[in-house]
XYZ file of C-alpha atoms in Angstrom:
176
model
C 1.005 -18.685 -6.902
C 0.127 -14.472 -6.865
C 2.386 -13.447 -4.070
C 2.455 -10.454 -5.939
C 3.365 -7.760 -2.990
C 3.524 -10.072 -0.352
C 6.531 -10.500 2.253
C 8.266 -13.293 2.601
C 10.747 -12.673 4.775
C 13.464 -15.055 6.664
C 11.598 -18.426 5.541
C 12.974 -21.737 4.886
C 10.838 -22.233 1.733
C 13.751 -24.285 -0.914
C 12.436 -26.918 -3.007
C 9.658 -24.906 -3.387
C 8.260 -25.021 -7.242
C 7.387 -21.224 -7.907
C 7.802 -21.964 -11.876
C 5.684 -19.199 -13.351
C 4.311 -17.324 -10.728
C 3.558 -13.606 -9.830
C 6.314 -12.585 -7.211
C 6.852 -8.850 -7.976
C 7.236 -6.370 -5.826
C 7.689 -9.568 -3.009
C 9.915 -9.447 -0.024
C 12.046 -12.110 0.153
C 14.873 -10.764 2.509
C 17.411 -13.347 3.992
C 14.025 -16.100 2.507
C 16.180 -19.761 1.681
C 15.108 -20.480 -1.801
C 17.879 -22.835 -2.691
C 16.770 -26.017 -4.925
C 13.915 -23.755 -5.966
C 11.881 -23.489 -9.096
C 11.427 -20.777 -10.278
C 11.520 -20.596 -14.471
C 9.750 -18.087 -15.926
C 8.708 -16.578 -12.754
C 7.918 -12.979 -12.818
C 10.485 -10.983 -9.846
C 10.515 -7.833 -10.969
C 10.982 -5.214 -8.495
C 11.665 -7.797 -6.062
C 13.270 -7.541 -2.875
C 15.869 -10.271 -2.688
C 18.353 -9.097 0.181
C 21.203 -11.862 0.823
C 18.340 -14.246 0.229
C 19.628 -17.855 -1.035
C 18.800 -19.151 -4.340
C 21.575 -21.580 -4.892
C 21.035 -24.156 -7.125
C 17.460 -23.083 -8.207
C 15.953 -22.897 -11.901
C 15.019 -20.005 -12.821
C 15.925 -19.831 -16.537
C 13.287 -16.588 -18.169
C 12.705 -15.633 -14.828
C 12.027 -11.930 -14.618
C 14.461 -9.984 -12.400
C 14.224 -6.443 -13.763
C 14.121 -3.517 -11.292
C 14.920 -6.614 -8.368
C 17.381 -5.468 -5.879
C 19.533 -8.221 -4.337
C 22.507 -6.653 -2.276
C 24.414 -9.856 -1.091
C 22.354 -12.543 -2.870
C 23.458 -15.956 -3.883
C 22.731 -17.505 -6.497
C 25.611 -19.766 -6.847
C 25.009 -22.810 -9.412
C 21.829 -21.539 -10.135
C 20.043 -21.967 -14.095
C 19.343 -18.717 -14.773
C 19.234 -18.840 -19.083
C 17.742 -16.118 -21.024
C 16.255 -14.102 -17.472
C 16.059 -10.311 -17.131
C 17.792 -8.482 -14.991
C 17.566 -5.348 -16.568
C 17.718 -2.300 -13.821
C 18.058 -4.469 -11.380
C 20.618 -3.887 -8.404
C 22.586 -6.662 -7.542
C 25.983 -5.436 -5.657
C 27.776 -8.178 -4.202
C 25.560 -10.662 -5.718
C 27.212 -14.020 -6.009
C 26.664 -16.049 -9.418
C 29.657 -18.180 -8.950
C 28.922 -21.635 -11.506
C 25.388 -19.710 -12.610
C 24.449 -20.823 -16.088
C 23.624 -17.178 -17.152
C 23.862 -17.451 -20.699
C 21.522 -15.364 -22.450
C 20.926 -13.085 -19.848
C 20.193 -9.216 -19.765
C 21.597 -7.335 -17.190
C 21.753 -4.222 -19.008
C 21.743 -1.007 -17.043
C 22.135 -3.398 -13.594
C 24.354 -2.531 -10.657
C 26.342 -5.444 -10.523
C 29.474 -3.964 -8.225
C 31.654 -6.539 -6.502
C 29.207 -9.061 -7.775
C 30.911 -12.848 -8.733
C 30.882 -14.199 -11.767
C 33.534 -16.892 -11.328
C 33.402 -19.855 -13.198
C 29.939 -18.911 -14.539
C 28.721 -19.446 -17.987
C 28.371 -15.894 -19.304
C 27.673 -16.951 -23.367
C 25.836 -14.147 -25.232
C 25.363 -12.435 -22.080
C 24.439 -8.579 -22.246
C 25.986 -6.384 -19.929
C 25.427 -2.993 -21.740
C 25.900 -0.006 -19.497
C 26.480 -1.830 -16.551
C 28.262 -1.335 -13.476
C 30.392 -4.210 -12.748
C 33.569 -1.846 -10.606
C 35.145 -4.599 -8.859
C 33.412 -7.766 -10.479
C 35.255 -11.129 -10.452
C 35.005 -12.493 -13.936
C 37.783 -14.810 -13.166
C 37.480 -18.479 -14.980
C 33.999 -16.928 -16.261
C 33.334 -19.380 -19.522
C 32.202 -18.037 -22.944
C 32.972 -18.663 -26.393
C 29.838 -16.565 -28.006
C 30.028 -12.576 -27.987
C 29.313 -10.902 -24.947
C 28.132 -6.900 -24.387
C 29.786 -4.856 -22.717
C 29.105 -1.525 -24.179
C 29.125 1.099 -21.340
C 29.847 -1.167 -18.729
C 31.749 0.620 -16.190
C 34.869 -1.497 -15.552
C 36.662 0.123 -12.267
C 39.095 -2.465 -11.028
C 36.992 -5.643 -12.517
C 38.432 -9.045 -12.074
C 39.337 -9.810 -15.364
C 42.671 -11.746 -14.938
C 42.634 -14.608 -17.628
C 39.796 -13.957 -19.111
C 40.096 -14.261 -22.999
C 38.012 -10.695 -23.995
C 38.305 -11.403 -27.682
C 34.356 -12.281 -27.991
C 33.340 -9.684 -26.024
C 31.617 -6.920 -28.088
C 31.634 -3.550 -27.563
C 34.721 -3.158 -25.347
C 36.662 -0.188 -25.371
C 40.337 0.768 -24.762
C 39.960 2.821 -21.683
C 37.316 -0.017 -19.966
C 39.933 -2.138 -19.878
C 42.808 0.333 -18.644
C 40.380 0.809 -15.492
C 40.127 -3.144 -15.041
C 42.024 -5.068 -13.047
C 43.874 -8.337 -15.301
C 46.383 -9.773 -18.194
């Protein structure tokens, strides 16, 4: 499927198999993509504003430079997906599989990572201000080098496996 640059706004296309599709620069504003197959799809520079991708499979998908303000990825398998330089403010990643995801230099302000698997995830130089990491799970190192932690919720989170985390970042966060 090649929908590169297409306008697919306000559609109900949940359950679709878009695995490996070219969806770069596609406008999915307010589109329902729940329970869809997006494994390996190219969603670079896609507009996902207020879209719903809940319970989808998007392992290895490319979301680089995508815009996803208030997008829901709840319960989605995003293993090894790439979100470099994306804008995902207020995105919901509750219960998502985010192992080995690359969020380098991404805007993740007020994003929700509650109960998400963030093993091996890269948050290098990302803005995670006011993001909620409570109950996020990880046993392998995650990288917070240079991440901006203003009022980030880290209560109950064991950060002993975090790398690149400096005291100034923790001082700005909310946690125990």
